[in-house]
Short mmCIF file of C-alpha atoms in Angstrom, two decimals:
data_model
loop_
_atom_site.label_atom_id
_atom_site.label_comp_id
_atom_site.label_asym_id
_atom_site.label_seq_id
_atom_site.Cartn_x
_atom_site.Cartn_y
_atom_site.Cartn_z
CA MET A 156 -7.99 -47.04 9.60
CA GLU A 157 -9.91 -49.48 7.42
CA LEU A 158 -10.39 -52.03 10.10
CA LEU A 159 -11.74 -49.29 12.58
CA ARG A 160 -14.46 -48.02 10.54
CA PRO A 161 -16.41 -51.02 9.66
CA TRP A 162 -15.97 -52.26 13.54
CA LEU A 163 -17.70 -48.67 14.62
CA GLU A 164 -20.26 -49.14 12.27
CA LEU A 165 -21.11 -52.59 13.70
CA GLU A 166 -21.24 -50.87 17.09
CA GLY A 167 -23.97 -48.59 15.33
CA HIS A 168 -22.06 -45.42 14.64
CA ALA A 169 -22.45 -43.21 11.36
CA VAL A 170 -18.70 -43.19 10.34
CA SER A 171 -17.17 -40.55 7.73
CA ASN A 172 -13.20 -41.02 6.76
CA THR A 173 -11.15 -38.05 5.63
CA GLY A 174 -7.49 -38.09 4.65
CA TRP A 175 -4.78 -35.80 3.66
CA THR A 176 -4.68 -33.89 0.33
CA ARG A 177 -7.73 -35.59 -0.84
CA SER A 178 -9.86 -32.47 -1.39
CA PRO A 179 -10.94 -32.21 -5.07
CA LEU A 180 -10.43 -28.73 -5.20
CA LEU A 181 -6.23 -28.89 -4.46
CA ALA A 182 -5.45 -32.38 -5.24
CA ASP A 183 -4.24 -31.76 -8.89
CA THR A 184 -2.77 -28.34 -7.91
CA ILE A 185 -0.59 -30.01 -5.00
CA ASN A 186 0.55 -32.84 -7.30
CA GLU A 187 1.41 -30.34 -10.22
CA ALA A 188 3.41 -28.39 -7.59
CA LYS A 189 5.03 -31.53 -6.42
CA ALA A 190 6.12 -32.67 -9.81
CA GLY A 191 7.78 -29.32 -10.50
CA HIS A 192 9.68 -29.65 -7.12
CA GLU A 193 9.71 -25.75 -6.62
CA LEU A 194 7.55 -25.32 -3.79
CA THR A 195 8.72 -22.94 -1.03
CA VAL A 196 7.78 -24.08 2.75
CA THR A 197 5.29 -21.02 2.74
CA THR A 198 3.47 -21.89 -0.22
CA PHE A 199 3.43 -25.61 0.54
CA SER A 200 2.17 -25.05 3.95
CA LEU A 201 -0.61 -22.70 2.87
CA LEU A 202 -1.64 -25.04 0.15
CA TYR A 203 -2.19 -27.85 2.28
CA ALA A 204 -3.89 -25.48 4.79
CA ALA A 205 -6.45 -24.40 1.90
CA ASP A 206 -6.82 -27.99 1.06
CA PHE A 207 -7.42 -28.90 4.83
CA ALA A 208 -9.80 -25.92 5.03
CA ASP A 209 -11.78 -27.27 2.10
CA ARG A 210 -12.08 -30.65 3.56
CA LEU A 211 -13.10 -29.34 7.00
CA GLU A 212 -15.91 -27.28 5.37
CA HIS A 213 -17.22 -29.66 2.92
CA GLN A 214 -16.45 -32.82 4.57
CA ILE A 215 -15.82 -33.04 8.34
CA LEU A 216 -18.26 -30.10 9.67
CA PRO A 217 -21.25 -31.52 7.64
CA ALA A 218 -20.72 -34.91 8.83
CA LEU A 219 -20.43 -33.94 12.36
CA HIS A 220 -23.60 -31.93 12.17
CA ALA A 221 -25.29 -35.13 10.59
CA GLY A 222 -23.96 -36.98 13.59
CA SER A 223 -21.10 -39.07 12.51
CA ILE A 224 -18.17 -39.99 13.98
CA VAL A 225 -15.16 -38.65 11.57
CA LEU A 226 -12.11 -40.64 11.39
CA ALA A 227 -9.35 -38.34 9.82
CA ASP A 228 -6.24 -40.38 8.53
CA ARG A 229 -3.68 -37.46 9.55
CA TYR A 230 -4.70 -33.94 10.78
CA MET A 231 -3.12 -30.55 11.37
CA TYR A 232 -0.68 -32.12 13.34
CA THR A 233 1.03 -33.72 10.15
CA ALA A 234 1.38 -30.24 9.06
CA PHE A 235 2.79 -28.87 12.07
CA ALA A 236 5.51 -31.52 11.98
CA ARG A 237 6.45 -31.02 8.57
CA ASN A 238 6.48 -27.50 8.15
CA ARG A 239 8.79 -27.44 11.34
CA VAL A 240 11.14 -29.96 9.79
CA MET A 241 11.13 -27.97 6.54
CA GLY A 242 12.05 -24.78 8.31
CA ALA A 243 8.70 -22.78 8.81
CA ASP A 244 8.07 -20.89 12.04
CA PRO A 245 6.24 -23.53 14.22
CA ALA A 246 4.04 -20.54 16.09
CA TRP A 247 2.88 -19.38 12.24
CA THR A 248 1.71 -22.95 11.00
CA ARG A 249 -0.49 -22.96 14.28
CA GLN A 250 -1.61 -19.48 13.53
CA VAL A 251 -2.49 -20.51 10.10
CA PHE A 252 -4.51 -23.67 11.47
CA GLY A 253 -6.30 -21.54 13.67
CA PHE A 254 -9.81 -22.20 12.05
CA ALA A 255 -9.22 -25.95 12.83
CA LEU A 256 -11.32 -27.97 14.97
CA VAL A 257 -9.30 -29.62 17.57
CA PRO A 258 -9.85 -33.53 17.71
CA ASP A 259 -11.62 -35.25 20.52
CA LEU A 260 -9.11 -37.89 20.40
CA VAL A 261 -5.92 -38.29 18.61
CA LEU A 262 -4.33 -41.75 18.45
CA TYR A 263 -0.59 -41.66 17.65
CA LEU A 264 0.71 -44.65 15.75
CA GLU A 265 4.38 -43.98 17.03
CA ILE A 266 7.25 -46.04 15.06
CA ASP A 267 11.06 -45.60 14.84
CA VAL A 268 12.59 -45.16 11.92
CA GLU A 269 14.12 -48.87 12.28
CA HIS A 270 10.69 -50.47 12.24
CA LEU A 271 9.44 -47.85 9.33
CA VAL A 272 12.26 -48.52 6.60
CA PRO A 273 11.21 -52.28 6.35
CA ARG A 274 7.60 -51.48 5.98
CA VAL A 275 8.20 -48.50 3.47
CA LEU A 276 10.06 -50.71 1.22
CA GLU A 277 7.84 -53.68 1.34
CA GLY A 278 4.90 -51.19 0.47
CA LYS A 279 5.22 -48.30 -2.02
CA GLY A 280 8.98 -47.68 -1.47
CA MET A 281 10.70 -44.74 -0.82
CA ASP A 282 9.41 -41.54 -2.73
CA TYR A 283 11.04 -38.33 -3.26
CA TRP A 284 8.87 -36.26 -0.72
CA GLU A 285 8.55 -38.84 2.04
CA SER A 286 12.29 -39.12 1.81
CA GLY A 287 12.81 -35.45 2.31
CA MET A 288 15.04 -35.26 -0.96
CA HIS A 289 13.68 -31.67 -1.42
CA LEU A 290 15.49 -30.56 1.79
CA ALA A 291 18.70 -31.64 0.45
CA LEU A 292 19.41 -33.76 3.44
CA GLY A 293 21.77 -35.95 1.35
CA THR A 294 21.71 -37.08 -2.39
CA ASP A 295 21.17 -40.80 -1.48
CA ILE A 296 17.40 -41.54 -0.91
CA PHE A 297 17.81 -43.76 1.62
CA ASP A 298 19.90 -41.81 3.98
CA SER A 299 17.98 -38.87 3.04
CA PHE A 300 14.82 -40.77 4.28
CA VAL A 301 16.50 -41.83 7.65
CA ARG A 302 17.31 -38.30 8.31
CA TYR A 303 14.04 -36.95 7.34
CA GLN A 304 11.70 -39.42 9.28
CA ARG A 305 13.77 -39.11 12.14
CA ARG A 306 13.25 -35.41 12.30
CA LEU A 307 9.93 -35.95 11.57
CA ILE A 308 9.24 -38.57 14.28
CA ALA A 309 11.05 -36.32 16.74
CA GLU A 310 8.60 -33.50 16.00
CA TYR A 311 5.67 -36.08 16.18
CA ASN A 312 6.74 -36.97 19.75
CA ALA A 313 7.17 -33.51 21.02
CA LEU A 314 3.63 -32.81 19.33
CA GLY A 315 2.41 -35.58 21.11
CA ARG A 316 3.52 -34.53 24.50
CA GLU A 317 2.05 -31.22 24.02
CA PHE A 318 -1.14 -31.86 22.70
CA GLY A 319 -1.75 -34.97 24.70
CA PHE A 320 -1.80 -37.67 21.91
CA VAL A 321 -2.70 -41.20 22.91
CA THR A 322 0.37 -42.99 21.56
CA ILE A 323 0.23 -46.59 20.34
CA ASP A 324 3.50 -48.47 19.54
CA ALA A 325 2.97 -49.07 15.94
CA ARG A 326 6.25 -51.51 16.04
CA ARG A 327 4.02 -54.42 16.56
CA PRO A 328 1.63 -56.66 14.42
CA VAL A 329 -1.45 -54.85 12.59
CA ASP A 330 -3.81 -57.22 15.08
CA ALA A 331 -2.49 -55.78 18.15
CA ILE A 332 -2.28 -52.04 16.80
CA GLN A 333 -5.93 -52.47 15.91
CA SER A 334 -6.99 -53.96 19.02
CA ASP A 335 -5.18 -50.99 21.02
CA LEU A 336 -6.89 -48.43 18.74
CA ARG A 337 -10.29 -50.08 19.39
CA THR A 338 -9.76 -50.09 23.09
CA HIS A 339 -8.82 -46.36 23.25
CA VAL A 340 -11.75 -45.39 20.87
CA ALA A 341 -14.36 -47.37 23.14
CA MET A 342 -12.92 -46.24 26.36
CA TYR A 343 -13.30 -42.50 24.69
CA LEU A 344 -16.92 -43.17 23.45
CA ALA A 345 -17.96 -44.74 26.39
CA SER A 346 -16.74 -41.61 28.71
CA ALA A 347 -18.42 -39.23 26.00
CA ARG A 348 -21.77 -41.07 26.61
CA ARG A 349 -21.44 -40.47 30.17
CA ARG A 350 -20.99 -36.80 29.70
CA ARG A 351 -24.40 -37.30 27.51
CA ARG A 352 -23.04 -34.61 25.07
CA PRO A 353 -25.76 -33.62 22.32
CA GLN A 354 -24.88 -33.93 18.31
CA PRO A 355 -22.24 -33.08 16.93
CA GLU A 356 -20.38 -35.97 17.98
CA LYS A 357 -16.48 -36.28 17.90
CA ALA A 358 -13.61 -36.07 15.67
CA LEU A 359 -10.88 -38.53 15.76
CA GLY A 360 -7.57 -37.77 14.38
CA ARG A 361 -4.81 -40.18 13.89
CA SER A 362 -1.56 -38.65 12.98
CA ARG A 363 0.56 -41.57 11.02
CA ALA A 364 -0.72 -44.06 8.95
CA MET B 196 0.71 1.16 -13.00
CA GLU B 197 1.56 1.09 -16.82
CA LEU B 198 2.06 4.43 -16.76
CA LEU B 199 4.40 4.26 -13.82
CA ARG B 200 6.84 1.42 -15.08
CA PRO B 201 8.21 3.46 -18.29
CA TRP B 202 8.62 6.71 -16.07
CA LEU B 203 10.83 4.72 -13.64
CA GLU B 204 12.66 2.98 -16.16
CA LEU B 205 13.36 6.14 -17.99
CA GLU B 206 14.54 7.58 -14.68
CA GLY B 207 17.26 4.85 -14.78
CA HIS B 208 15.41 2.33 -12.36
CA ALA B 209 14.97 -1.48 -12.87
CA VAL B 210 11.39 -2.13 -12.44
CA SER B 211 9.41 -5.38 -11.88
CA ASN B 212 5.56 -5.73 -11.80
CA THR B 213 3.30 -8.01 -9.97
CA GLY B 214 -0.30 -8.47 -9.80
CA TRP B 215 -2.67 -10.24 -7.70
CA THR B 216 -3.63 -13.80 -8.45
CA ARG B 217 -1.14 -14.20 -11.45
CA SER B 218 0.93 -16.91 -9.95
CA PRO B 219 0.92 -19.96 -12.48
CA LEU B 220 0.76 -22.44 -9.74
CA LEU B 221 -2.54 -21.47 -8.70
CA ALA B 222 -4.32 -19.20 -11.25
CA ASP B 223 -6.54 -21.87 -12.64
CA THR B 224 -7.27 -23.51 -9.41
CA ILE B 225 -8.76 -20.03 -8.20
CA ASN B 226 -10.65 -19.51 -11.43
CA GLU B 227 -11.98 -23.19 -11.19
CA ALA B 228 -13.03 -22.71 -7.57
CA LYS B 229 -14.71 -19.27 -8.42
CA ALA B 230 -16.63 -20.96 -11.45
CA GLY B 231 -18.09 -23.42 -8.66
CA HIS B 232 -19.06 -20.71 -6.25
CA GLU B 233 -18.36 -23.21 -3.55
CA LEU B 234 -15.46 -21.61 -1.53
CA THR B 235 -15.83 -20.92 2.18
CA VAL B 236 -13.79 -17.75 3.51
CA THR B 237 -11.24 -19.74 5.06
CA THR B 238 -10.52 -21.81 1.75
CA PHE B 239 -10.47 -18.55 -0.16
CA SER B 240 -8.27 -16.73 1.90
CA LEU B 241 -5.67 -19.64 2.31
CA LEU B 242 -5.69 -19.96 -1.53
CA TYR B 243 -4.95 -16.25 -1.93
CA ALA B 244 -2.26 -16.35 0.48
CA ALA B 245 -0.60 -19.33 -1.15
CA ASP B 246 -0.60 -17.67 -4.42
CA PHE B 247 0.56 -14.65 -3.06
CA ALA B 248 3.64 -16.54 -1.32
CA ASP B 249 4.50 -18.27 -4.78
CA ARG B 250 4.46 -14.97 -6.14
CA LEU B 251 6.85 -13.28 -3.18
CA GLU B 252 9.09 -16.02 -3.31
CA HIS B 253 9.49 -16.46 -7.09
CA GLN B 254 8.79 -12.84 -8.32
CA ILE B 255 9.33 -10.34 -5.75
CA LEU B 256 12.17 -11.39 -3.50
CA PRO B 257 14.21 -12.44 -6.42
CA ALA B 258 13.67 -9.05 -8.27
CA LEU B 259 14.41 -7.31 -5.21
CA HIS B 260 17.52 -9.06 -4.61
CA ALA B 261 18.41 -8.36 -8.53
CA GLY B 262 18.11 -4.40 -7.22
CA SER B 263 14.83 -3.81 -8.76
CA ILE B 264 11.79 -1.68 -7.63
CA VAL B 265 8.82 -3.99 -7.29
CA LEU B 266 5.31 -2.37 -8.34
CA ALA B 267 2.58 -4.71 -6.87
CA ASP B 268 -0.86 -3.74 -8.18
CA ARG B 269 -2.61 -4.81 -4.82
CA TYR B 270 -0.99 -6.48 -2.06
CA MET B 271 -2.08 -8.08 1.29
CA TYR B 272 -4.18 -5.53 2.04
CA THR B 273 -6.34 -6.36 -0.59
CA ALA B 274 -6.68 -9.83 1.22
CA PHE B 275 -7.07 -7.81 4.50
CA ALA B 276 -9.97 -6.11 3.38
CA ARG B 277 -11.87 -8.53 1.36
CA ASN B 278 -11.50 -11.19 4.23
CA ARG B 279 -12.94 -8.95 6.81
CA VAL B 280 -15.86 -8.09 4.60
CA MET B 281 -16.41 -11.88 3.85
CA GLY B 282 -16.55 -12.64 7.80
CA ALA B 283 -12.97 -13.74 8.19
CA ASP B 284 -11.27 -12.96 11.74
CA PRO B 285 -9.05 -10.08 10.77
CA ALA B 286 -6.42 -11.03 13.31
CA TRP B 287 -6.28 -14.41 11.87
CA THR B 288 -5.78 -13.15 8.17
CA ARG B 289 -2.98 -10.94 9.37
CA GLN B 290 -1.49 -13.87 11.10
CA VAL B 291 -1.71 -16.01 7.90
CA PHE B 292 -0.05 -13.06 5.82
CA GLY B 293 2.66 -12.77 8.42
CA PHE B 294 5.45 -14.44 6.15
CA ALA B 295 4.90 -11.27 3.77
CA LEU B 296 7.29 -8.40 3.33
CA VAL B 297 6.01 -4.98 4.38
CA PRO B 298 6.13 -2.63 1.37
CA ASP B 299 8.18 0.44 1.64
CA LEU B 300 5.30 2.86 0.12
CA VAL B 301 1.65 2.05 -0.24
CA LEU B 302 -0.11 4.38 -2.54
CA TYR B 303 -3.85 3.81 -2.23
CA LEU B 304 -6.14 4.95 -4.83
CA GLU B 305 -9.27 6.32 -3.01
CA ILE B 306 -12.42 6.41 -4.68
CA ASP B 307 -16.12 6.44 -3.81
CA VAL B 308 -18.69 3.97 -4.71
CA GLU B 309 -20.35 6.93 -6.79
CA HIS B 310 -17.48 7.37 -8.93
CA LEU B 311 -16.67 3.61 -9.00
CA VAL B 312 -20.03 2.59 -10.44
CA PRO B 313 -19.56 4.57 -13.68
CA ARG B 314 -16.11 3.42 -14.19
CA VAL B 315 -16.73 -0.53 -13.86
CA LEU B 316 -19.89 0.07 -16.38
CA GLU B 317 -17.55 1.53 -18.89
CA GLY B 318 -14.90 -1.02 -18.14
CA LYS B 319 -15.57 -4.84 -18.06
CA GLY B 320 -18.78 -4.65 -16.19
CA MET B 321 -20.04 -5.90 -12.90
CA ASP B 322 -19.15 -9.32 -12.44
CA TYR B 323 -19.97 -11.63 -9.83
CA TRP B 324 -17.47 -11.60 -7.50
CA GLU B 325 -16.42 -7.92 -7.60
CA SER B 326 -20.09 -7.35 -6.83
CA GLY B 327 -20.07 -9.58 -3.87
CA MET B 328 -23.08 -11.58 -4.98
CA HIS B 329 -21.28 -14.80 -3.07
CA LEU B 330 -22.43 -12.85 0.21
CA ALA B 331 -25.90 -12.75 -0.72
CA LEU B 332 -26.00 -8.90 0.11
CA GLY B 333 -29.11 -8.70 -2.62
CA THR B 334 -30.43 -10.68 -5.51
CA ASP B 335 -29.89 -7.25 -7.87
CA ILE B 336 -26.12 -7.37 -8.98
CA PHE B 337 -26.16 -3.28 -8.95
CA ASP B 338 -27.38 -3.12 -5.37
CA SER B 339 -25.14 -5.96 -4.25
CA PHE B 340 -22.15 -4.03 -5.84
CA VAL B 341 -22.91 -0.98 -4.24
CA ARG B 342 -23.25 -2.51 -0.80
CA TYR B 343 -20.12 -4.63 -1.41
CA GLN B 344 -17.98 -2.06 -2.43
CA ARG B 345 -19.07 0.33 0.06
CA ARG B 346 -18.07 -2.11 2.84
CA LEU B 347 -14.77 -2.92 0.88
CA ILE B 348 -13.88 1.03 0.65
CA ALA B 349 -14.56 1.63 4.33
CA GLU B 350 -12.21 -1.34 5.04
CA TYR B 351 -9.52 0.00 2.82
CA ASN B 352 -10.07 3.52 4.71
CA ALA B 353 -9.58 1.76 8.11
CA LEU B 354 -6.30 -0.46 6.76
CA GLY B 355 -4.91 3.28 5.46
CA ARG B 356 -5.10 4.61 8.45
CA GLU B 357 -3.58 1.54 10.37
CA PHE B 358 -0.94 0.99 7.99
CA GLY B 359 -0.04 4.60 7.09
CA PHE B 360 -1.06 4.39 3.33
CA VAL B 361 -0.60 7.32 1.33
CA THR B 362 -3.89 8.06 -0.04
CA ILE B 363 -4.46 9.64 -3.59
CA ASP B 364 -7.80 11.08 -4.84
CA ALA B 365 -8.75 8.67 -7.54
CA ARG B 366 -11.77 10.40 -8.58
CA ARG B 367 -9.80 12.67 -10.71
CA PRO B 368 -8.58 12.14 -14.16
CA VAL B 369 -5.91 9.77 -15.08
CA ASP B 370 -3.02 12.35 -15.61
CA ALA B 371 -3.92 14.09 -12.41
CA ILE B 372 -3.64 10.66 -10.64
CA GLN B 373 -0.41 9.66 -12.32
CA SER B 374 1.18 13.31 -11.58
CA ASP B 375 0.47 12.41 -7.69
CA LEU B 376 1.76 8.93 -7.73
CA ARG B 377 4.98 9.90 -9.35
CA THR B 378 5.44 12.97 -6.98
CA HIS B 379 5.06 10.38 -4.13
CA VAL B 380 7.20 7.62 -5.78
CA ALA B 381 9.98 10.50 -6.63
CA MET B 382 9.50 11.68 -2.95
CA TYR B 383 10.19 8.26 -1.52
CA LEU B 384 13.21 7.55 -3.67
CA ALA B 385 14.86 10.76 -2.97
CA SER B 386 14.40 10.10 0.97
CA ALA B 387 15.53 6.48 0.44
CA ARG B 388 18.59 7.85 -1.62
CA ARG B 389 19.30 9.98 1.52
CA ARG B 390 19.51 7.49 3.40
CA ARG B 391 21.61 5.42 1.26
CA ARG B 392 20.36 2.13 1.89
CA PRO B 393 21.87 -0.88 0.28
CA GLN B 394 20.11 -3.19 -1.87
CA PRO B 395 17.44 -4.72 -2.20
CA GLU B 396 15.74 -1.68 -2.80
CA LYS B 397 12.34 -0.87 -2.34
CA ALA B 398 8.87 -2.58 -2.76
CA LEU B 399 5.95 -0.40 -3.48
CA GLY B 400 2.22 -1.53 -2.93
CA ARG B 401 -0.60 0.04 -4.47
CA SER B 402 -3.89 -1.44 -2.93
CA ARG B 403 -6.79 -0.37 -5.51
CA ALA B 404 -6.49 -0.23 -9.16
#
């Protein structure tokens, strides 16, 4: 994502970034609630949805109206996958996110658990939530991480088929991934230009970092 | 509500109270957001839903499992009415609250704006939100209050027909209202006893204070 934005800007596009759980309104509440480990899946889902709604209406929609391309590092599909793994009714989750704008292009960086584990260990390490410890899948964080992420990945793969994600093999080096991302974005923009669509431009979602 | 609880306890029932926006998790966030006056209807709705979910799962469900009667001073119907008046899609609001337990008995204290105005003025006065000032119905708080509350009342009346609220004329003195409330609760409990339902007992919702 950090490499995609400057490239798009050099190509002459206005670009706006947005993440997940970055809304000033709720970031603190979500962090507090996580610290207490006492959220049920319904509350958890609704908090994330409120956070997302806040970002959508204060960042994403205004940026689109201003003619920017919005790069969203994770979008509602992250909630779809997580909620389902945590046991929420998938139909309900989709209804809750019924207000969301459907992205023009979703780039899915697919990875398997075997390749994910070393990257997480080299990075910030395994944390409580990313390891699904709240689901009591195991007392060992490593084992829990593997089980939880395996379920999440299966969910993302199913969502990818359902919503037509463009899948990019994320087991490869950063350069190769970035090259693929740019190719897909450039192809999308070229086809959008041919359709000569007026503003607002397009939203790009990327469902795994 | 304050009069209903001691009466039920004297009758030998365990009773638990719950309000609206009283969840420790979100009370601060909702107050902060209100102070900023920058919530859109979607975010607003989801925040209240998250708050309600938190109370449902941490207070209401455990109390019911323990065999208590739960008295809820306002329930999801408050959100149904407010969201609609603020412009949210009513079908979406109901979907969002799809996780909620349907109350066994809803007592609706119906009042008209003419009787509501003096009570509010004698009480805490007209505040920004209760007056619907965020909807820009008028710059004069009195005029805005009247318009906003008239719309809300129309919405509550429609919900009452749809969901079979027991309507109680709240224009009368407190004693008369309390007497009616007790009659309806006693009738409900007697019929529930005849049906000899096992625990958990019943949830009572009251949609207007």
